[in-house]
Structures are given as C-alpha cells and as structure tokens.
C-alpha cells in the first residue's frame, strides 16, 4: 500500500559529501528531507580539502587530522621536487570520520536519516515519486521499504543507480578505478615520510594514466593510486608505493577501492524531478582527482536548484545546478583534462612535468589556484613565462 506513505520534499540518495551537504542545506531551509545512505561504505580518497572548502562549508578544526604545508612531486627517475605552501596549509580529513560528521550535521539540521540500499524509483501521477530501498531487519534479512517524495537528489557515487535509471547515457561515463590502503603512520621512516607533506608519484609503474599518492592523516596515512587500464594491478602498485615511502612494515588498518569519474556528465537532471550531485554527476577534477570540495559544492548547488524547483514548480530550475557549477569550474576542468591527457601519457612527459614543477612561478600559481579554487589572473607576466616554459618542454626544446 502506498496511499498512506509520508511525503517528503526531497529524498537524497547517498550520504557522502555531496548528499550530506545537499540534505543539510535543504533541511536548514525548512524542507522535509530524507537522507538515504548505505551503512559502512568508505570511499578511497586522499582526503585533501583546501582552505576554500574549509571556509565555505564551515569545517571545524577538529575534523582536520593533518595540516599539509608542502607537496613532493616524484618523477619516474626518482627526482624529487618540493613545493612548499607559503603561509597556508591544506587540510586532511579521514573520510570514515568526516563523512559521518557531515551526515550527523544534516540530521542536526532536521534531515531524517535512513540506512538502506537504493533499489529504484517510480514516478506517480500528481508529481510525486516513490523511492524503493532495501533495509536490513533485526533478523538480518532484507526488507523493501518505500517513501514518497516530491524530488530526488542522486548522490550515490560514480556508478549511481539513480543516474543509470533516470539520466540518458549516464552508464557511458568513463572512470578511473582508485584503490588505497590506510596504514599506521610510522614513528620512523628513515626520512622518507613527512607527516606535513603530501607525496605524489608520477610513474608509469605506479599508474599508466594517473598518479600515486602518500597522504598523511595524522595517526594514519593514505597510500593509493588509480587507473582506467584494465589488468593493471593497483594492489601491487600500492605495495611498491609503501616500500618507496618506508611504509612496508607498518600496520594496515583498512583497504578500499571505488570508481572515480573522469569528467562531468553533459546532463544532471531528468527534466522532471531528479537531479544528480557529486560523483554521480562526474564532478571530480581531472589530473588531480580532487573530489571533496567539488562534491560539496555540487551538493550545495543541487540543494539550491531543488529548493527553487519546489518553490516554483519550474523543471528548468533543475538545470541551474550544472550551469552554475560549470560556469565556476568548467574552464579549470578543461585545462586539467588537457594536462592529464598530455603530461600523463608517458614517463618522458611525466619527467618533464615534474621538472616544470621546480619553477617558482608554477608553484605559486598552482597553490593559489588550488587553495582558492579559481584561476589566478593577477599575474599576467608569470602566466606568460609559464606558457613559454610549457611550450619549450612540449616541443623538446628544454630537457627534463
């Protein structure tokens, strides 16, 4: 029987940074929200959040498990380039703790949390939709539950079931498969490991089309990599990274793998009452793989669009989420996509890429853009210098 089901304004499917942020913002604005999330799932992630994210989304300091003040780029020939952050830091979060804190913040704002696995949705006459999901009963069996809603936000990851049911060609979105191991931070790693530094490895043996990372998380470390190449052993790659970073013998706490989308979908809504956010919409930055800030921004923009849709009934409101996101970040994503396609294509080019990172102009503009999430236009002479340095490397006029 569906006649007596309680009606929500919005059901948010997925409780990661995108879904939890959307649920929080909508509940805070007085909307009746259900937040549906699977239990126990943790996404593999380096855990970096820039100051812009901390500031815009009011992330408290106790959520920051490490403050990174430099990055080390490691080339195929094992050349190191250190990139210090002048007068700032990048915050690191533990996704197991951070995501749950975001979900609790949404609940504190008024969202109703439900734990279960999304199955399907059915559009009804009169503008509402039934959302079906499986919930585990006390005896361990799975029981199908149903809720009724006026709108749905699909924030259920790169292989989003909501997207695949509702958005044309969503199943064709390309992705990298990422894998990492959370290990105990060493007391002594023979100087190879620095608790205030992120190490990024650009080597074909680490990843033929992405990179590997060693990111401190306070008492723990995330060691991971990713690749779209089938047959490439991510586990063996991470084993090699652990050895290179002096982390072979430390305790392994957990292992996680998941797909990471490569670029935003061309459409995020179904033209009716369903809207995507986060990895489901494909908002992970090319080249860097950064996703937390973009997921939270996507969740906030989805909340704004859904709120406007509920207020006006105008389905065109749903498209404003993607339009606003791409207006703010489309150029950056395009540039990063070109960088990944060119610089990650061979070890020779990776060597050149790391060499370019020695340049102080490159370092300053890179950190300015990353920390503030916008292209830096205030230093035209530096941009000109970088352009010609890049051109020299790309044409072979400069050696690595």
Coordinates of C-alpha atoms in Angstrom, one line a residue:
X1 CA 0.0 0.0 0.0
X2 CA 1.4 3.4 -1.0
X3 CA -1.6 5.6 -0.2
X4 CA -0.6 6.3 3.4
X5 CA 3.1 6.9 2.8
X6 CA 4.6 10.0 4.4
X7 CA 5.5 12.6 1.8
X8 CA 9.0 14.2 1.8
X9 CA 10.0 17.3 -0.1
X10 CA 13.3 15.6 -1.1
X11 CA 14.9 12.2 -0.8
X12 CA 18.7 12.4 -1.0
X13 CA 20.2 9.1 -2.1
X14 CA 23.8 8.9 -0.9
X15 CA 25.3 10.3 2.3
X16 CA 28.8 11.3 1.1
X17 CA 30.0 14.9 1.0
X18 CA 27.6 15.8 -1.9
X19 CA 24.5 14.2 -0.5
X20 CA 25.1 15.1 3.1
X21 CA 25.7 18.8 2.1
X22 CA 22.5 18.9 0.0
X23 CA 20.5 17.3 2.8
X24 CA 21.9 19.8 5.3
X25 CA 21.2 22.8 3.2
X26 CA 17.7 21.8 2.3
X27 CA 16.8 20.8 5.9
X28 CA 18.2 24.1 7.2
X29 CA 16.0 25.9 4.8
X30 CA 12.9 24.2 6.2
X31 CA 12.5 21.4 3.7
X32 CA 11.4 17.9 4.8
X33 CA 14.3 15.7 3.8
X34 CA 15.1 12.0 4.0
X35 CA 18.8 11.1 3.7
X36 CA 19.3 7.5 2.5
X37 CA 22.7 6.0 2.8
X38 CA 24.4 2.6 2.8
X39 CA 26.0 1.5 6.0
X40 CA 29.7 1.0 6.4
X41 CA 30.9 2.2 3.0
X42 CA 34.1 4.4 2.9
X43 CA 35.4 5.8 -0.4
X44 CA 39.1 5.6 -1.1
X45 CA 40.3 9.1 -1.0
X46 CA 43.5 11.1 -0.3
X47 CA 41.3 13.3 2.0
X48 CA 42.6 16.7 1.0
X49 CA 40.4 19.8 1.4
X50 CA 41.7 23.3 0.5
X51 CA 41.1 26.4 2.6
X52 CA 38.2 27.4 0.3
X53 CA 36.4 24.2 1.3
X54 CA 37.1 24.7 5.0
X55 CA 35.8 28.3 4.8
X56 CA 32.8 27.9 2.6
X57 CA 31.4 24.8 4.4
X58 CA 32.4 25.7 8.0
X59 CA 34.6 22.7 8.6
X60 CA 35.7 22.7 12.2
X61 CA 39.3 22.4 13.1
X62 CA 38.8 19.1 15.0
X63 CA 37.9 17.5 11.7
X64 CA 41.3 18.3 10.3
X65 CA 43.6 15.4 11.1
X66 CA 46.7 16.8 9.5
X67 CA 47.8 20.2 8.1
X68 CA 49.9 19.8 5.0
X69 CA 52.5 22.6 4.3
X70 CA 54.2 21.2 1.2
X71 CA 54.0 18.6 -1.6
X72 CA 56.7 16.5 -3.1
X73 CA 56.5 15.5 -6.7
X74 CA 58.4 12.3 -7.6
X75 CA 59.4 11.7 -11.2
X76 CA 59.9 8.3 -13.0
X77 CA 63.7 8.6 -12.5
X78 CA 63.1 9.3 -8.7
X79 CA 63.9 13.1 -8.9
X80 CA 62.1 15.0 -6.2
X81 CA 60.6 18.5 -6.4
X82 CA 59.3 20.0 -3.2
X83 CA 56.5 22.6 -3.5
X84 CA 56.2 24.5 -0.2
X85 CA 52.9 26.3 0.7
X86 CA 53.7 29.9 1.6
X87 CA 51.7 31.0 4.7
X88 CA 49.0 28.4 4.5
X89 CA 48.1 24.7 4.6
X90 CA 45.9 22.1 3.0
X91 CA 43.6 20.3 5.5
X92 CA 43.4 16.5 5.5
X93 CA 40.3 14.6 6.7
X94 CA 39.7 10.9 7.5
X95 CA 36.7 10.1 5.3
X96 CA 35.4 7.5 7.8
X97 CA 35.0 10.2 10.4
X98 CA 34.4 13.2 8.1
X99 CA 31.5 11.7 6.1
X100 CA 29.7 10.6 9.3
X101 CA 30.1 14.1 10.8
X102 CA 28.6 15.6 7.6
X103 CA 25.6 13.2 7.9
X104 CA 25.2 14.0 11.6
X105 CA 25.3 17.7 10.8
X106 CA 22.5 17.2 8.2
X107 CA 20.4 15.3 10.8
X108 CA 21.0 18.0 13.4
X109 CA 19.6 20.5 10.8
X110 CA 16.5 18.4 10.5
X111 CA 17.1 15.7 7.9
X112 CA 15.8 12.3 8.7
X113 CA 18.5 9.6 8.2
X114 CA 17.6 6.2 6.8
X115 CA 20.0 3.4 6.3
X116 CA 19.5 1.2 3.3
X117 CA 20.3 0.3 -0.3
X118 CA 18.5 2.2 -3.0
X119 CA 16.7 -0.1 -5.5
X120 CA 14.5 2.0 -7.9
X121 CA 12.1 4.9 -8.2
X122 CA 8.7 5.2 -9.7
X123 CA 7.1 8.4 -10.9
X124 CA 3.5 8.9 -9.9
X125 CA 0.6 10.9 -11.2
X126 CA 0.4 14.2 -9.4
X127 CA 4.1 15.0 -9.4
X128 CA 5.4 12.7 -6.6
X129 CA 7.8 9.8 -6.8
X130 CA 8.1 6.6 -4.9
X131 CA 11.7 5.6 -3.8
X132 CA 12.2 2.0 -3.0
X133 CA 15.1 0.7 -1.0
X134 CA 16.2 -2.4 1.0
X135 CA 16.6 -2.1 4.7
X136 CA 18.2 -4.8 6.9
X137 CA 15.8 -6.2 9.5
X138 CA 16.8 -7.3 13.0
X139 CA 16.9 -10.9 11.9
X140 CA 19.4 -10.0 9.2
X141 CA 17.0 -10.3 6.3
X142 CA 16.5 -7.5 3.7
X143 CA 13.1 -5.8 3.7
X144 CA 11.9 -3.5 0.9
X145 CA 10.8 -0.1 2.2
X146 CA 9.2 2.8 0.2
X147 CA 8.9 6.5 0.7
X148 CA 7.1 9.2 -1.3
X149 CA 8.8 12.4 -2.3
X150 CA 8.4 15.5 -4.5
X151 CA 12.0 15.5 -5.6
X152 CA 15.1 13.2 -5.6
X153 CA 18.8 14.0 -5.5
X154 CA 21.1 11.2 -6.7
X155 CA 24.4 11.5 -4.9
X156 CA 25.2 7.7 -4.9
X157 CA 28.6 7.7 -6.5
X158 CA 30.3 7.2 -9.9
X159 CA 28.1 4.1 -10.7
X160 CA 25.0 5.9 -9.5
X161 CA 21.9 3.7 -9.7
X162 CA 19.8 6.8 -9.7
X163 CA 21.7 8.2 -12.7
X164 CA 21.5 5.0 -14.6
X165 CA 17.8 4.8 -14.2
X166 CA 16.9 8.4 -14.8
X167 CA 19.6 10.2 -16.9
X168 CA 20.3 9.3 -20.6
X169 CA 23.8 7.9 -21.3
X170 CA 24.8 8.1 -17.6
X171 CA 26.1 4.5 -17.9
X172 CA 28.6 5.6 -20.5
X173 CA 30.6 7.9 -18.1
X174 CA 34.3 6.9 -18.1
X175 CA 36.1 6.4 -14.8
X176 CA 39.3 5.6 -13.1
X177 CA 39.3 2.8 -10.6
X178 CA 41.0 4.0 -7.4
X179 CA 42.5 1.9 -4.6
X180 CA 44.2 2.9 -1.4
X181 CA 45.3 1.4 1.9
X182 CA 45.0 3.2 5.2
X183 CA 48.1 2.3 7.3
X184 CA 49.5 3.3 10.6
X185 CA 51.7 6.4 10.5
X186 CA 55.4 5.4 11.1
X187 CA 57.4 6.7 14.0
X188 CA 60.5 6.5 11.9
X189 CA 60.5 6.0 8.1
X190 CA 64.2 6.7 7.5
X191 CA 63.4 10.3 6.4
X192 CA 61.2 9.1 3.5
X193 CA 57.9 10.1 5.2
X194 CA 57.0 13.5 6.4
X195 CA 53.7 14.0 8.4
X196 CA 53.3 17.5 7.0
X197 CA 54.0 16.7 3.3
X198 CA 51.9 15.0 0.6
X199 CA 54.0 12.9 -1.8
X200 CA 52.7 12.4 -5.4
X201 CA 54.4 9.8 -7.6
X202 CA 54.3 10.3 -11.4
X203 CA 55.5 7.0 -12.8
X204 CA 54.1 4.6 -15.4
X205 CA 54.8 1.7 -13.0
X206 CA 52.7 3.4 -10.3
X207 CA 49.9 4.3 -12.8
X208 CA 49.9 4.3 -16.6
X209 CA 47.4 7.1 -16.8
X210 CA 47.1 8.7 -13.3
X211 CA 49.4 9.0 -10.3
X212 CA 50.1 7.5 -6.9
X213 CA 49.9 9.3 -3.5
X214 CA 51.1 9.1 0.0
X215 CA 49.0 11.5 2.1
X216 CA 49.3 11.9 5.9
X217 CA 46.2 11.7 8.0
X218 CA 47.7 12.3 11.5
X219 CA 47.9 8.9 13.1
X220 CA 47.4 7.2 9.8
X221 CA 48.4 7.5 6.1
X222 CA 46.5 7.0 2.9
X223 CA 48.6 5.2 0.2
X224 CA 46.9 4.9 -3.1
X225 CA 46.7 5.0 -6.9
X226 CA 44.2 4.8 -9.7
X227 CA 44.0 3.7 -13.4
X228 CA 41.5 3.2 -16.1
X229 CA 43.6 0.4 -17.6
X230 CA 42.1 -3.0 -17.1
X231 CA 44.6 -5.5 -15.9
X232 CA 46.8 -3.0 -14.2
X233 CA 47.4 -4.2 -10.6
X234 CA 46.6 -1.4 -8.2
X235 CA 47.4 -3.5 -5.2
X236 CA 50.9 -4.3 -6.5
X237 CA 51.4 -0.6 -7.2
X238 CA 50.3 0.4 -3.7
X239 CA 52.7 -2.2 -2.3
X240 CA 55.5 -0.6 -4.3
X241 CA 54.5 2.9 -3.0
X242 CA 54.5 1.7 0.6
X243 CA 58.0 0.4 0.1
X244 CA 59.2 3.7 -1.5
X245 CA 57.7 5.7 1.3
X246 CA 59.2 3.4 4.1
X247 CA 55.7 2.1 5.0
X248 CA 56.0 -1.6 4.1
X249 CA 56.2 -2.8 7.7
X250 CA 53.5 -0.6 9.4
X251 CA 50.1 -1.9 10.3
X252 CA 47.4 -1.9 7.6
X253 CA 44.1 -0.6 9.0
X254 CA 41.8 -1.0 6.0
X255 CA 41.7 -1.3 2.2
X256 CA 39.2 0.4 -0.1
X257 CA 38.5 0.6 -3.8
X258 CA 36.0 2.5 -5.9
X259 CA 35.5 4.1 -9.3
X260 CA 36.3 7.8 -9.8
X261 CA 34.5 9.6 -12.7
X262 CA 36.7 11.3 -15.3
X263 CA 34.5 14.3 -16.3
X264 CA 31.1 15.8 -15.6
X265 CA 28.1 14.3 -17.3
X266 CA 26.5 16.5 -20.0
X267 CA 23.2 16.4 -18.2
X268 CA 22.4 16.2 -14.4
X269 CA 18.6 16.2 -14.3
X270 CA 15.8 14.2 -15.9
X271 CA 13.6 17.2 -16.7
X272 CA 11.1 16.0 -14.2
X273 CA 12.2 16.0 -10.5
X274 CA 15.5 14.1 -10.3
X275 CA 18.9 15.8 -10.0
X276 CA 22.4 14.4 -9.6
X277 CA 25.3 15.7 -7.4
X278 CA 28.9 14.7 -6.6
X279 CA 30.5 11.7 -8.2
X280 CA 27.1 10.7 -9.7
X281 CA 27.3 13.9 -11.7
X282 CA 31.0 13.3 -12.5
X283 CA 32.4 16.3 -10.6
X284 CA 36.0 15.1 -9.9
X285 CA 38.8 17.3 -11.1
X286 CA 40.9 15.8 -14.0
X287 CA 44.6 15.4 -13.4
X288 CA 44.4 15.8 -9.6
X289 CA 41.4 13.6 -8.9
X290 CA 40.2 16.1 -6.3
X291 CA 36.6 15.5 -5.4
X292 CA 35.6 16.5 -1.8
X293 CA 35.3 20.3 -2.4
X294 CA 33.6 19.8 -5.8
X295 CA 31.2 17.2 -4.4
X296 CA 30.2 19.6 -1.6
X297 CA 29.8 22.5 -4.0
X298 CA 27.7 20.3 -6.3
X299 CA 25.6 19.2 -3.3
X300 CA 25.0 22.9 -2.4
X301 CA 24.1 23.9 -5.9
X302 CA 21.8 20.9 -6.2
X303 CA 20.1 21.9 -3.0
X304 CA 19.6 25.4 -4.4
X305 CA 18.2 24.1 -7.6
X306 CA 15.8 21.7 -5.9
X307 CA 14.6 24.4 -3.5
X308 CA 13.8 26.7 -6.4
X309 CA 12.1 23.8 -8.2
X310 CA 9.9 23.1 -5.1
X311 CA 9.1 26.8 -4.8
X312 CA 8.2 27.4 -8.4
X313 CA 7.4 24.0 -10.0
X314 CA 9.5 25.0 -12.9
X315 CA 11.6 22.0 -14.1
X316 CA 14.0 24.3 -15.8
X317 CA 15.2 25.2 -12.3
X318 CA 16.9 21.8 -12.1
X319 CA 19.4 22.6 -14.8
X320 CA 20.7 25.6 -12.9
X321 CA 22.9 23.3 -10.7
X322 CA 25.0 22.2 -13.6
X323 CA 25.1 25.6 -15.3
X324 CA 26.3 27.3 -12.1
X325 CA 28.9 24.6 -11.5
X326 CA 30.4 24.7 -15.0
X327 CA 30.4 28.5 -15.1
X328 CA 32.6 28.5 -12.0
X329 CA 34.7 25.4 -12.7
X330 CA 34.4 24.4 -16.4
X331 CA 37.5 26.2 -17.6
X332 CA 39.6 24.7 -14.8
X333 CA 38.3 21.2 -15.5
X334 CA 39.1 21.7 -19.2
X335 CA 42.7 22.8 -18.6
X336 CA 43.2 20.0 -16.1
X337 CA 41.9 17.5 -18.6
X338 CA 44.3 18.6 -21.2
X339 CA 47.2 18.4 -18.7
X340 CA 46.3 14.9 -17.7
X341 CA 45.9 13.8 -21.4
X342 CA 49.3 15.2 -22.3
X343 CA 51.6 15.0 -19.3
X344 CA 50.5 11.6 -18.0
X345 CA 50.8 9.8 -21.4
X346 CA 54.5 8.6 -21.0
X347 CA 57.3 8.6 -18.5
X348 CA 59.3 11.0 -20.6
X349 CA 56.5 13.6 -20.3
X350 CA 56.0 12.8 -16.6
X351 CA 59.7 13.6 -16.1
X352 CA 59.2 16.9 -17.9
X353 CA 56.1 17.7 -15.9
X354 CA 57.9 17.2 -12.6
X355 CA 60.8 19.3 -13.9
X356 CA 58.4 22.2 -14.7
X357 CA 57.2 22.0 -11.1
X358 CA 60.6 23.2 -9.9
X359 CA 59.7 26.6 -11.3
X360 CA 58.6 29.1 -8.5
X361 CA 56.1 30.7 -10.8
X362 CA 54.5 27.4 -11.5
X363 CA 54.4 26.5 -7.7
X364 CA 52.9 29.9 -6.7
X365 CA 50.2 29.9 -9.3
X366 CA 49.4 26.2 -8.7
X367 CA 48.9 26.7 -5.0
X368 CA 47.0 30.0 -5.5
X369 CA 44.6 28.3 -7.9
X370 CA 44.2 25.1 -5.7
X371 CA 43.8 26.9 -2.4
X372 CA 41.2 29.4 -3.7
X373 CA 39.6 27.3 -6.4
X374 CA 39.8 29.8 -9.2
X375 CA 42.2 30.7 -12.0
X376 CA 44.7 33.4 -11.0
X377 CA 44.6 36.3 -13.4
X378 CA 46.5 38.9 -11.3
X379 CA 50.0 37.9 -12.5
X380 CA 50.0 38.1 -16.4
X381 CA 53.8 38.1 -16.7
X382 CA 54.1 34.9 -14.6
X383 CA 51.4 33.3 -16.9
X384 CA 53.4 34.3 -20.0
X385 CA 56.6 32.8 -18.5
X386 CA 54.9 29.6 -17.7
X387 CA 53.3 29.4 -21.1
X388 CA 56.7 29.5 -22.8
X389 CA 58.3 27.1 -20.3
X390 CA 55.5 24.6 -21.0
X391 CA 55.9 25.2 -24.8
X392 CA 59.6 24.5 -24.5
X393 CA 59.1 21.2 -22.7
X394 CA 56.3 20.1 -25.0
X395 CA 58.4 20.8 -28.1
X396 CA 61.5 19.2 -26.6
X397 CA 63.5 22.5 -26.5
X398 CA 64.0 22.1 -22.8
X399 CA 65.4 19.0 -21.2
X400 CA 64.0 17.3 -18.1

